[in-house]
PDB file of C-alpha atoms and ligand atoms in Angstrom:
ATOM      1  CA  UNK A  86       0.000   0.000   0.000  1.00 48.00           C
ATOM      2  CA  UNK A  87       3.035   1.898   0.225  1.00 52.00           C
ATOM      3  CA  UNK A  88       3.712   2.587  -2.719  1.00 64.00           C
ATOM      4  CA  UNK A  89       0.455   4.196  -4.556  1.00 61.00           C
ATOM      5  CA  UNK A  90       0.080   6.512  -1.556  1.00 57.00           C
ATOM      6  CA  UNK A  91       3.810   7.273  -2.456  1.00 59.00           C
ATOM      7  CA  UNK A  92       3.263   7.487  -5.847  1.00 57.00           C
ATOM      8  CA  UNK A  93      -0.092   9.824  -5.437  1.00 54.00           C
ATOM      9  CA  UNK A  94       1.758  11.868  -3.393  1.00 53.00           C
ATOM     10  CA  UNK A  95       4.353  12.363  -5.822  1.00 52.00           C
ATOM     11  CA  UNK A  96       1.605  13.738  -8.637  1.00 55.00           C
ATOM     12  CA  UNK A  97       0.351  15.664  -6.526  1.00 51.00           C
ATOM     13  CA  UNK A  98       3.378  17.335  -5.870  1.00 51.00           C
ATOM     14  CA  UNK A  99       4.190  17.647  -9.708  1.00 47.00           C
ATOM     15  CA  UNK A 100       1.184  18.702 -10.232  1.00 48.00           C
ATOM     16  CA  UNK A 101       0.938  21.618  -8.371  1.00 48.00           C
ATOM     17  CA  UNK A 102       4.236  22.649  -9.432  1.00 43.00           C
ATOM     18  CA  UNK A 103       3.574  22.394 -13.017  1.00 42.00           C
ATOM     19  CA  UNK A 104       0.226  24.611 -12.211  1.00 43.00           C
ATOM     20  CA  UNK A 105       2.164  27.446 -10.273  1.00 44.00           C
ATOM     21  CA  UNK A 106       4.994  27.049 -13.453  1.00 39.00           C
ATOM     22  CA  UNK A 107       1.580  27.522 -15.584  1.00 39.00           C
ATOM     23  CA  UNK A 108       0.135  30.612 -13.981  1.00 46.00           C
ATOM     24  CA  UNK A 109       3.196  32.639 -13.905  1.00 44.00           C
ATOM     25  CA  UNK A 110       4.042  31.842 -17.228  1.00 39.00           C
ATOM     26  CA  UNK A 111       0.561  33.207 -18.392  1.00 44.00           C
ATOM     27  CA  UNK A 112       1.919  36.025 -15.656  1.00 44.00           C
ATOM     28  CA  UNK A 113       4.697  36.352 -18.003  1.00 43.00           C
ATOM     29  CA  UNK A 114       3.196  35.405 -21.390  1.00 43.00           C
ATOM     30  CA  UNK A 115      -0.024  37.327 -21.299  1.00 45.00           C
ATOM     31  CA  UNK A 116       1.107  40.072 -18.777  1.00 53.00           C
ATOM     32  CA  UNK A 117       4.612  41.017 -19.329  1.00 76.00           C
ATOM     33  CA  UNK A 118       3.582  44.567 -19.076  1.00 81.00           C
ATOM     34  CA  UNK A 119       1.060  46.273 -16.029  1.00 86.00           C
ATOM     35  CA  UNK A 120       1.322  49.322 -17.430  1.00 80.00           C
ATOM     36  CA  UNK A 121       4.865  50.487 -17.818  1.00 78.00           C
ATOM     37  CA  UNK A 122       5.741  48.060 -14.962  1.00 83.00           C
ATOM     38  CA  UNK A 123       7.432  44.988 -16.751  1.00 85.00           C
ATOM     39  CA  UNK A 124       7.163  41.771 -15.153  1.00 87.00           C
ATOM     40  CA  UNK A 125      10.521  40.048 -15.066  1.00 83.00           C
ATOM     41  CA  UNK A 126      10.978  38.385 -12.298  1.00 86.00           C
ATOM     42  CA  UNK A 127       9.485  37.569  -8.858  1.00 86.00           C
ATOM     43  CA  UNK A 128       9.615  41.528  -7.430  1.00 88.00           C
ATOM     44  CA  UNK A 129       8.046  42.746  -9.807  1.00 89.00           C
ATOM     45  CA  UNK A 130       5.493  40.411  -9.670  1.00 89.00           C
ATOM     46  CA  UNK A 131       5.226  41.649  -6.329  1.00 91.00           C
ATOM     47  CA  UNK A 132       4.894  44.881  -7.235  1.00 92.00           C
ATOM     48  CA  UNK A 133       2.231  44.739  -9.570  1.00 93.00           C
ATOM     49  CA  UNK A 134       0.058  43.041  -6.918  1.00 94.00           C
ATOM     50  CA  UNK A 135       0.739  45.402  -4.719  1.00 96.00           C
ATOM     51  CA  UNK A 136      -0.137  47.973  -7.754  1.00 96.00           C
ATOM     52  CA  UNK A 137      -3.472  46.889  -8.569  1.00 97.00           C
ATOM     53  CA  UNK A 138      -4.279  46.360  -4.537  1.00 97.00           C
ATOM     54  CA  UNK A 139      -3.518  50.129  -4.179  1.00 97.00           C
ATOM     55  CA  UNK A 140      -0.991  49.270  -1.745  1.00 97.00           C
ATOM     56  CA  UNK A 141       1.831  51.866  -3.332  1.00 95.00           C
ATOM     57  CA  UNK A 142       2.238  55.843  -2.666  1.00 96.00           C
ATOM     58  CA  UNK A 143       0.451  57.185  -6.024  1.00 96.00           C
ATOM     59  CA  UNK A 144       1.764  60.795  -4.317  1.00 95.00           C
ATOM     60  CA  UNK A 145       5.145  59.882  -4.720  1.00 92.00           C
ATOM     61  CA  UNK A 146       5.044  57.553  -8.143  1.00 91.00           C
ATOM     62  CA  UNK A 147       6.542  58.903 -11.213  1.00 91.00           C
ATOM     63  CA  UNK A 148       3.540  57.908 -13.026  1.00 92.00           C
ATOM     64  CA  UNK A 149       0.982  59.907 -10.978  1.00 97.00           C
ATOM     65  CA  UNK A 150      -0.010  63.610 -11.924  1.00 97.00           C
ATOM     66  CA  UNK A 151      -1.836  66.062  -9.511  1.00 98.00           C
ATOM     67  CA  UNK A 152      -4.371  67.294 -10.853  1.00 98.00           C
ATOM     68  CA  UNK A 153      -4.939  71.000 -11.772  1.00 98.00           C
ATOM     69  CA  UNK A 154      -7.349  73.068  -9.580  1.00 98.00           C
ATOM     70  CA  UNK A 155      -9.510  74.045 -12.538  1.00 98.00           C
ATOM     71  CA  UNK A 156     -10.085  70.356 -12.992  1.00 98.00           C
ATOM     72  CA  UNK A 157     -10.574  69.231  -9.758  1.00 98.00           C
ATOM     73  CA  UNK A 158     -12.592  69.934  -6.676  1.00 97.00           C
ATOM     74  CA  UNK A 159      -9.956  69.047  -4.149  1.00 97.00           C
ATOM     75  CA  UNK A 160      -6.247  68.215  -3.956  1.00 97.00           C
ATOM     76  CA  UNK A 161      -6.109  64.135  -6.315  1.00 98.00           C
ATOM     77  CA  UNK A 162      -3.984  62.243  -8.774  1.00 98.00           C
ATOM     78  CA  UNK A 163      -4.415  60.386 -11.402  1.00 98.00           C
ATOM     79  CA  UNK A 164      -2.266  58.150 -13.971  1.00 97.00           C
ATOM     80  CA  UNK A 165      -0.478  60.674 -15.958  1.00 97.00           C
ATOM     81  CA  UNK A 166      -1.942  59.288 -19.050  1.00 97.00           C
ATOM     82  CA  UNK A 167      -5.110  59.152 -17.750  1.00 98.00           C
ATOM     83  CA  UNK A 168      -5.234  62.686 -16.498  1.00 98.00           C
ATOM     84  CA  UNK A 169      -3.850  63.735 -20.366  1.00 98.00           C
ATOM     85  CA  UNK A 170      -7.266  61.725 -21.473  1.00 98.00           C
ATOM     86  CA  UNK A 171      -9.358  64.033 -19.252  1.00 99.00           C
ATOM     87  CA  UNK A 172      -7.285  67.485 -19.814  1.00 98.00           C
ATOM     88  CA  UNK A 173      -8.892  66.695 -24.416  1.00 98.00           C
ATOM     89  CA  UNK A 174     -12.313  65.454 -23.094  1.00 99.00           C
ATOM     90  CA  UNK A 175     -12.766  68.254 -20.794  1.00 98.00           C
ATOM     91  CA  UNK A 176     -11.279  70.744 -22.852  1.00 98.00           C
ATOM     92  CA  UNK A 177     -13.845  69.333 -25.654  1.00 98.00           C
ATOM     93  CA  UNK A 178     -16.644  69.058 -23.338  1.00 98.00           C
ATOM     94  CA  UNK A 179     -16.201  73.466 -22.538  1.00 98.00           C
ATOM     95  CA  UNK A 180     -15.969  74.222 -25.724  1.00 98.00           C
ATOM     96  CA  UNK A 181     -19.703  72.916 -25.745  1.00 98.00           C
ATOM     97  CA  UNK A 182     -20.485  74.253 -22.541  1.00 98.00           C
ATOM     98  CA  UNK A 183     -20.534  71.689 -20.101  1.00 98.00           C
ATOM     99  CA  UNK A 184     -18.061  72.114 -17.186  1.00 98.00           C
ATOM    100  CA  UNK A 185     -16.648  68.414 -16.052  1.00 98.00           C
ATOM    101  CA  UNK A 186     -14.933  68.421 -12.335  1.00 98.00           C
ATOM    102  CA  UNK A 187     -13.317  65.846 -10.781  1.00 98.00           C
ATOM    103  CA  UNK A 188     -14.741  64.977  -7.438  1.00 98.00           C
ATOM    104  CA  UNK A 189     -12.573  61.746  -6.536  1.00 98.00           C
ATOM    105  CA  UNK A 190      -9.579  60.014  -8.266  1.00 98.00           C
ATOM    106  CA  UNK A 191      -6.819  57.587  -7.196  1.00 98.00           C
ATOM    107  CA  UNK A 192      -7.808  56.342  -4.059  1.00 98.00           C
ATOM    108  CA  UNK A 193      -4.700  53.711  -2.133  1.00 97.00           C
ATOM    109  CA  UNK A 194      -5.608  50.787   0.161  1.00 98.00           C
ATOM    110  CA  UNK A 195      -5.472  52.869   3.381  1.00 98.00           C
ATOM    111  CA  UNK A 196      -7.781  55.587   1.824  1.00 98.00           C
ATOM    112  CA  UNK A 197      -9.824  52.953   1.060  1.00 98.00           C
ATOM    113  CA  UNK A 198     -10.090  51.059   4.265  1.00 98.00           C
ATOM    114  CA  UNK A 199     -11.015  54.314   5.690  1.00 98.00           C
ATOM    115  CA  UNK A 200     -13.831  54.841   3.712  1.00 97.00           C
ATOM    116  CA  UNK A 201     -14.977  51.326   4.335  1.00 98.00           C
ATOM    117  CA  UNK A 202     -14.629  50.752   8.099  1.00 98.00           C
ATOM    118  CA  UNK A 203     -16.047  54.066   8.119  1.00 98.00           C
ATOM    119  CA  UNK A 204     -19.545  52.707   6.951  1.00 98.00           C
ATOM    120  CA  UNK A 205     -18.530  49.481   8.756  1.00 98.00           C
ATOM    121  CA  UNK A 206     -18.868  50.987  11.685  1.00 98.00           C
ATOM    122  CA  UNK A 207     -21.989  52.780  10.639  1.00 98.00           C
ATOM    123  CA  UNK A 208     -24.402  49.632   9.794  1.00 98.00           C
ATOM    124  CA  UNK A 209     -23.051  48.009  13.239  1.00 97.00           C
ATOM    125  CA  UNK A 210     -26.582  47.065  14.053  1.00 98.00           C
ATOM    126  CA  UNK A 211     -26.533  44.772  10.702  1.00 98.00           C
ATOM    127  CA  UNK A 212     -25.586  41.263  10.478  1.00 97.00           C
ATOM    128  CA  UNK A 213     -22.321  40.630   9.146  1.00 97.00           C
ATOM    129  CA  UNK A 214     -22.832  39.919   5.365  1.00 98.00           C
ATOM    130  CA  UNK A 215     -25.854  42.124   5.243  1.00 98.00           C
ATOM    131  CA  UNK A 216     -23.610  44.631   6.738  1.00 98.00           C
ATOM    132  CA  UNK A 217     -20.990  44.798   3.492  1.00 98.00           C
ATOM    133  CA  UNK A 218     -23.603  44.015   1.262  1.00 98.00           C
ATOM    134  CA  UNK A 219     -24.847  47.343   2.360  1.00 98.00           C
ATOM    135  CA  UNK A 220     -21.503  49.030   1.903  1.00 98.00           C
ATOM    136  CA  UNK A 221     -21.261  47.293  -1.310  1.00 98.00           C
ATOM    137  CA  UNK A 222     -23.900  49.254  -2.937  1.00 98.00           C
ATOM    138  CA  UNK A 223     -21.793  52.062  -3.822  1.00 96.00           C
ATOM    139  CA  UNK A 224     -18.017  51.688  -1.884  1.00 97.00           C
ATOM    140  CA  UNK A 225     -15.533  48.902  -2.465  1.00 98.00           C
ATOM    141  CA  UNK A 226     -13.589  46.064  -0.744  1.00 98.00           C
ATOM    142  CA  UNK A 227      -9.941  47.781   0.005  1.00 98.00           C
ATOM    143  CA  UNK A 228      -7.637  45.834  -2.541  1.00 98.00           C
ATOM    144  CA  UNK A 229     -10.648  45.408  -4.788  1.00 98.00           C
ATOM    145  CA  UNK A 230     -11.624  49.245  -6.168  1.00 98.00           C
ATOM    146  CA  UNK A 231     -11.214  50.095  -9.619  1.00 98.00           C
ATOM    147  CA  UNK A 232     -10.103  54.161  -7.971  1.00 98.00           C
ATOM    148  CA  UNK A 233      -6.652  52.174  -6.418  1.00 98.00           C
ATOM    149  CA  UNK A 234      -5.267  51.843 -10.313  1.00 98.00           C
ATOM    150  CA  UNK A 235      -5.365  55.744 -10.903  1.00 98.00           C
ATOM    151  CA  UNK A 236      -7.417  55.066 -13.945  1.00 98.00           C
ATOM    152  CA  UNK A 237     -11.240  55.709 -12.477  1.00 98.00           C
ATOM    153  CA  UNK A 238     -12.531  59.190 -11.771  1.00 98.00           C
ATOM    154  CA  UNK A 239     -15.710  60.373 -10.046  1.00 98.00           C
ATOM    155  CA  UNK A 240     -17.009  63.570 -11.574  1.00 98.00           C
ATOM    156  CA  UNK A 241     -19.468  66.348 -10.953  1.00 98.00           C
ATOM    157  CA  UNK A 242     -21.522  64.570  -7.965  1.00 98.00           C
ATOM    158  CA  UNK A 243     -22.194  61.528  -6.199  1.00 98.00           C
ATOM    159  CA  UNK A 244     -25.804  61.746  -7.033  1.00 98.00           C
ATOM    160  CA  UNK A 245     -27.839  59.976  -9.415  1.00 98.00           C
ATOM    161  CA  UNK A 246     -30.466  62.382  -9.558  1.00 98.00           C
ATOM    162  CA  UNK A 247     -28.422  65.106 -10.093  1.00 98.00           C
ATOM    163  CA  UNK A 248     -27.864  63.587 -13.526  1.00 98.00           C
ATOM    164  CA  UNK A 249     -31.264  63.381 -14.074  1.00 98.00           C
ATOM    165  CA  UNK A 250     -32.200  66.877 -14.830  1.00 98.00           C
ATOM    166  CA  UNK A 251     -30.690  70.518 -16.045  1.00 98.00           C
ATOM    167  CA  UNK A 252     -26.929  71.194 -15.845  1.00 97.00           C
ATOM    168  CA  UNK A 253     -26.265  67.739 -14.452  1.00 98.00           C
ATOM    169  CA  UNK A 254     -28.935  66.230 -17.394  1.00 98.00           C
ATOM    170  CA  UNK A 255     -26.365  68.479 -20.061  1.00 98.00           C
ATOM    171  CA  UNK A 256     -23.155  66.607 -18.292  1.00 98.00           C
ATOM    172  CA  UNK A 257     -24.577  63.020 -18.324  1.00 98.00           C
ATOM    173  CA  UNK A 258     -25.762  63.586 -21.941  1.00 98.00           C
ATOM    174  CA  UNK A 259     -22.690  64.943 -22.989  1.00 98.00           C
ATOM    175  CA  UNK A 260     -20.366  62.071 -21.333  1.00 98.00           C
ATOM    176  CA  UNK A 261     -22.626  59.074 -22.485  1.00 98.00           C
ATOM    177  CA  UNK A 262     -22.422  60.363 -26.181  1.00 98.00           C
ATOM    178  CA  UNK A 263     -18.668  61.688 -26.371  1.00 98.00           C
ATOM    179  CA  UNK A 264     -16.393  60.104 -23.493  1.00 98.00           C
ATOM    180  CA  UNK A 265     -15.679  56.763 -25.172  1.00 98.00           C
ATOM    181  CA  UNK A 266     -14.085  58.475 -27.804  1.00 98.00           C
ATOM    182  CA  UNK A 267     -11.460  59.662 -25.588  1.00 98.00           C
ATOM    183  CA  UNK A 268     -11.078  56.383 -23.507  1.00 98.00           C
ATOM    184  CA  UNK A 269     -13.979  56.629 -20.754  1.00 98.00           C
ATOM    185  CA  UNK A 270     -16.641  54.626 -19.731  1.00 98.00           C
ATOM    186  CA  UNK A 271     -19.619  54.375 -17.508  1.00 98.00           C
ATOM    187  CA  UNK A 272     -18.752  50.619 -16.180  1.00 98.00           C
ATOM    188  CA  UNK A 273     -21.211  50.905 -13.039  1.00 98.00           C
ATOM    189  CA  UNK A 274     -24.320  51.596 -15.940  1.00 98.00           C
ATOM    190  CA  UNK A 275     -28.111  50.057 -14.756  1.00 97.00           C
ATOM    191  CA  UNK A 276     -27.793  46.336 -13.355  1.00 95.00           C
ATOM    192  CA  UNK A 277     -29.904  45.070 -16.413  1.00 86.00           C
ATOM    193  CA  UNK A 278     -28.793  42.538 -18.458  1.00 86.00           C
ATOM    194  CA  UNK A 279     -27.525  41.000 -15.692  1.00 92.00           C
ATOM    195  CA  UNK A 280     -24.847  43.375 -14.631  1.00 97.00           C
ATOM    196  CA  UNK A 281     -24.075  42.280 -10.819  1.00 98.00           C
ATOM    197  CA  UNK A 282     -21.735  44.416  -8.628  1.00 98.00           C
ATOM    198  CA  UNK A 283     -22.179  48.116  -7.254  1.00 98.00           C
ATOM    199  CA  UNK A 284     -25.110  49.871  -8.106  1.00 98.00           C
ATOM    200  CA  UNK A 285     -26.066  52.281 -11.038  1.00 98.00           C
ATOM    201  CA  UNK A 286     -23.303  55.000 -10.676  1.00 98.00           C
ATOM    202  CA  UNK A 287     -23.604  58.176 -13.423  1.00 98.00           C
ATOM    203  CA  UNK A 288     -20.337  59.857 -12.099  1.00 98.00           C
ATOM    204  CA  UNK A 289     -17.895  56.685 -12.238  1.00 98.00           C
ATOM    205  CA  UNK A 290     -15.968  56.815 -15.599  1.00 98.00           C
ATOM    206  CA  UNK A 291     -13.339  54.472 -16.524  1.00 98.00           C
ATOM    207  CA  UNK A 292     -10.504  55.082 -18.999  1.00 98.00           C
ATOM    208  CA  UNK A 293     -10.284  51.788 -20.597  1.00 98.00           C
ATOM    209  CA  UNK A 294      -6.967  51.495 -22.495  1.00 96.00           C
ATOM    210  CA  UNK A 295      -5.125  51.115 -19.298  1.00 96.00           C
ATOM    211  CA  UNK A 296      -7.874  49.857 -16.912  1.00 97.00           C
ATOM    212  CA  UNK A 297      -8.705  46.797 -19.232  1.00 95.00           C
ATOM    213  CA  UNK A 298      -5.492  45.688 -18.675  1.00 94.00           C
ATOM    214  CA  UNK A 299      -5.227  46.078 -14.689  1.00 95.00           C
ATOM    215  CA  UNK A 300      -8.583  44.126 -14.526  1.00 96.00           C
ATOM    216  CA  UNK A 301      -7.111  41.184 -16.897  1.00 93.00           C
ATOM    217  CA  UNK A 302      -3.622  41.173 -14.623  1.00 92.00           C
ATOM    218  CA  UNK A 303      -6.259  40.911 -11.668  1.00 95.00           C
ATOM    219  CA  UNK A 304      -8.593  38.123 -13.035  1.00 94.00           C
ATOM    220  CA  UNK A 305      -5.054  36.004 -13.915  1.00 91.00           C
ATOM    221  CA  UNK A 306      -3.675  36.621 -10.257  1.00 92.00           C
ATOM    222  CA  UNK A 307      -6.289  37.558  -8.019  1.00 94.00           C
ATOM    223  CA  UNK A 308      -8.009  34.902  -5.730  1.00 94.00           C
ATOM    224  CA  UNK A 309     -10.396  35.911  -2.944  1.00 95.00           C
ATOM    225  CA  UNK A 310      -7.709  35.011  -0.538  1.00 94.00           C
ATOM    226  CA  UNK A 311      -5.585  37.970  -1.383  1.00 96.00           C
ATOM    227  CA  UNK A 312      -8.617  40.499  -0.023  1.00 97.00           C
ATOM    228  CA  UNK A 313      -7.518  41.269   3.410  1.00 97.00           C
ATOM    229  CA  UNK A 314      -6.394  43.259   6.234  1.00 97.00           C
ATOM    230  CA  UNK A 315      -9.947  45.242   7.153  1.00 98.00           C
ATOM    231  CA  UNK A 316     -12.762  44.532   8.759  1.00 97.00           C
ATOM    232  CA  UNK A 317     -14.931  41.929   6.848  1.00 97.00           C
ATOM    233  CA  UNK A 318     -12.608  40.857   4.850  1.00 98.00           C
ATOM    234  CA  UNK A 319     -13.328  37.313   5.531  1.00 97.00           C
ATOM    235  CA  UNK A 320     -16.537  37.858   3.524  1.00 98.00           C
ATOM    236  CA  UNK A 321     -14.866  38.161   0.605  1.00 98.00           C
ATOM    237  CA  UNK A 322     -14.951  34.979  -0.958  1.00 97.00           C
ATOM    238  CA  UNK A 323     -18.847  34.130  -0.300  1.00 98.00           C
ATOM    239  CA  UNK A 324     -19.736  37.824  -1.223  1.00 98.00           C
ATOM    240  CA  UNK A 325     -17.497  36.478  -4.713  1.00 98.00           C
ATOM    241  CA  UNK A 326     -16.245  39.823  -4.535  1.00 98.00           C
ATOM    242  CA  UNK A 327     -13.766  39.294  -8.156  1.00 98.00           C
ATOM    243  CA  UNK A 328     -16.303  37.780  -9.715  1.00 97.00           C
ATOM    244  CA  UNK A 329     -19.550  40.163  -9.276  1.00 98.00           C
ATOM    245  CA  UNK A 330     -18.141  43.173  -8.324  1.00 98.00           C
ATOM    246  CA  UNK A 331     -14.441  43.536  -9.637  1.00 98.00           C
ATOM    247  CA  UNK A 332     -16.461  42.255 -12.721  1.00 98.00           C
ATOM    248  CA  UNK A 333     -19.862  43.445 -12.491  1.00 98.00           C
ATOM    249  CA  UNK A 334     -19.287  46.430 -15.081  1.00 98.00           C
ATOM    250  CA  UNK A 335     -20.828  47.281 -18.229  1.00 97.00           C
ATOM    251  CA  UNK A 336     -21.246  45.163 -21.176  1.00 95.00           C
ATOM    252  CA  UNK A 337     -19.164  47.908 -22.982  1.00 96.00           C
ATOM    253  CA  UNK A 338     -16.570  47.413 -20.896  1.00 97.00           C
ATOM    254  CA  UNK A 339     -16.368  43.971 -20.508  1.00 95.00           C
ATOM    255  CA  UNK A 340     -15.577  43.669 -24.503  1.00 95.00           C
ATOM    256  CA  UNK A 341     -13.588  46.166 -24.257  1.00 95.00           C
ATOM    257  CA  UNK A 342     -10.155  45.232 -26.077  1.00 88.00           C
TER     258      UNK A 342
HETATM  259 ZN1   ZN B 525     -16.001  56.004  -8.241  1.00 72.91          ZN
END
């Protein structure tokens, strides 16, 4: 009886070495860019986690801008590429008449957490999972928000409703027929079709060419596992928090290529 326990064991062993050789080759096939991060080795492997987890200084990174007061209605960054996006579409979007402001940008793990144990705190009287399914209406899992990658903005208000009529009516109107053409999308759009995730969010634009890309190194690297270090974050894995919310956006952007 030895031996085919031995022998088992052995596969095993082989086989779960061949399947870590398999997933960091796809690391390195598929991946071998984040950005302008190349993947070479283990470290920067590292790094790139660490990127799309928002657990990096965007203040201090060489690829992080601050935004201009004019465009902004407080002190953020964003992706210097991204921000050049914004700087055409919003310079586009005056010469029409309709002002865009950014209201939130890069947001790291610890700004996140905040945010989150925050509301935490706030639905205390809930159960548990009802508890971050509450908070996941409309604020993310740190390590899990589209805002850590310095590619999502917020603009003109947190409100629904005040897309819904006059100047806000003019912005919404204006974004939803021109943005894609300079890289941004709606991804949090109405949950029809079967769009899980976050709620309907009319401020939440995407620039695509670079966040597509963060969101396919996350989907080959990512397990629920990874989500940790706040409150809740054991919930992570039964709330499938990659699979509905990291990838609950827009059919748009889910072909996006
Ligand atoms: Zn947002």
């Amino acid at each position: 009886m030895k031996h085919p326990l031995l022998l088992l064991l052995l596969s095993l062993i082989v086989f779960n070495c061949k399947e870590h050789v398999k997933s960091v080759h796809h690391v390195l096939k598929i991946n071998g860019h984040l950005g302008q991060l190349e993947i070479k080795n283990s470290s920067d492997y590292t790094q790139a986690k660490d990127f799309v987890f928002g657990k990096y200084n965007y203040k201090d990174n060489r690829r992080f801008t601050k935004v201009k007061a004019i465009h902004a209605s407080k002190v953020l960054f964003l992706d210097t590429v991204v921000y050049k996006a914004f700087i055409k579409m919003y310079n586009a979007a005056a010469e029409q008449g309709v002002t865009l402001k950014i209201i939130s940008g890069t947001r790291n793990f610890n700004e996140q957490k905040a945010i989150w144990e925050r509301k935490w705190e706030k639905y205390n009287t809930l159960r548990p999972m009802e508890r971050a399914k509450k908070i996941l209406e409309y604020s993310s899992m740190p390590t899990s928000s589209r805002h850590h990658w310095g590619t999502d903005l917020d603009l003109n208000s947190l409100s629904n409703s005040y897309f819904s009529s006059g100047k806000g009516q003019d912005i919404y109107n204006w974004l939803q027929t021109n943005a894609n053409a300079y890289g941004f999308y709606q991804v949090y759009t109405e949950k029809t079709n079967g769009r899980t995730g976050y709620n309907l969010e009319k401020w939440h634009w995407s620039y695509l060419p670079l966040a597509h890309e963060y969101l396919n190194f996350y989907n080959f690297n990512i397990a629920a596992k990874d989500i940790n270090g706040f409150k809740g974050a054991e919930l992570a894995n039964e709330l499938n928090i990659i699979e509905d919310y990291v990838n609950g956006i827009s059919k748009k952007a889910k072909d996006y290529k």
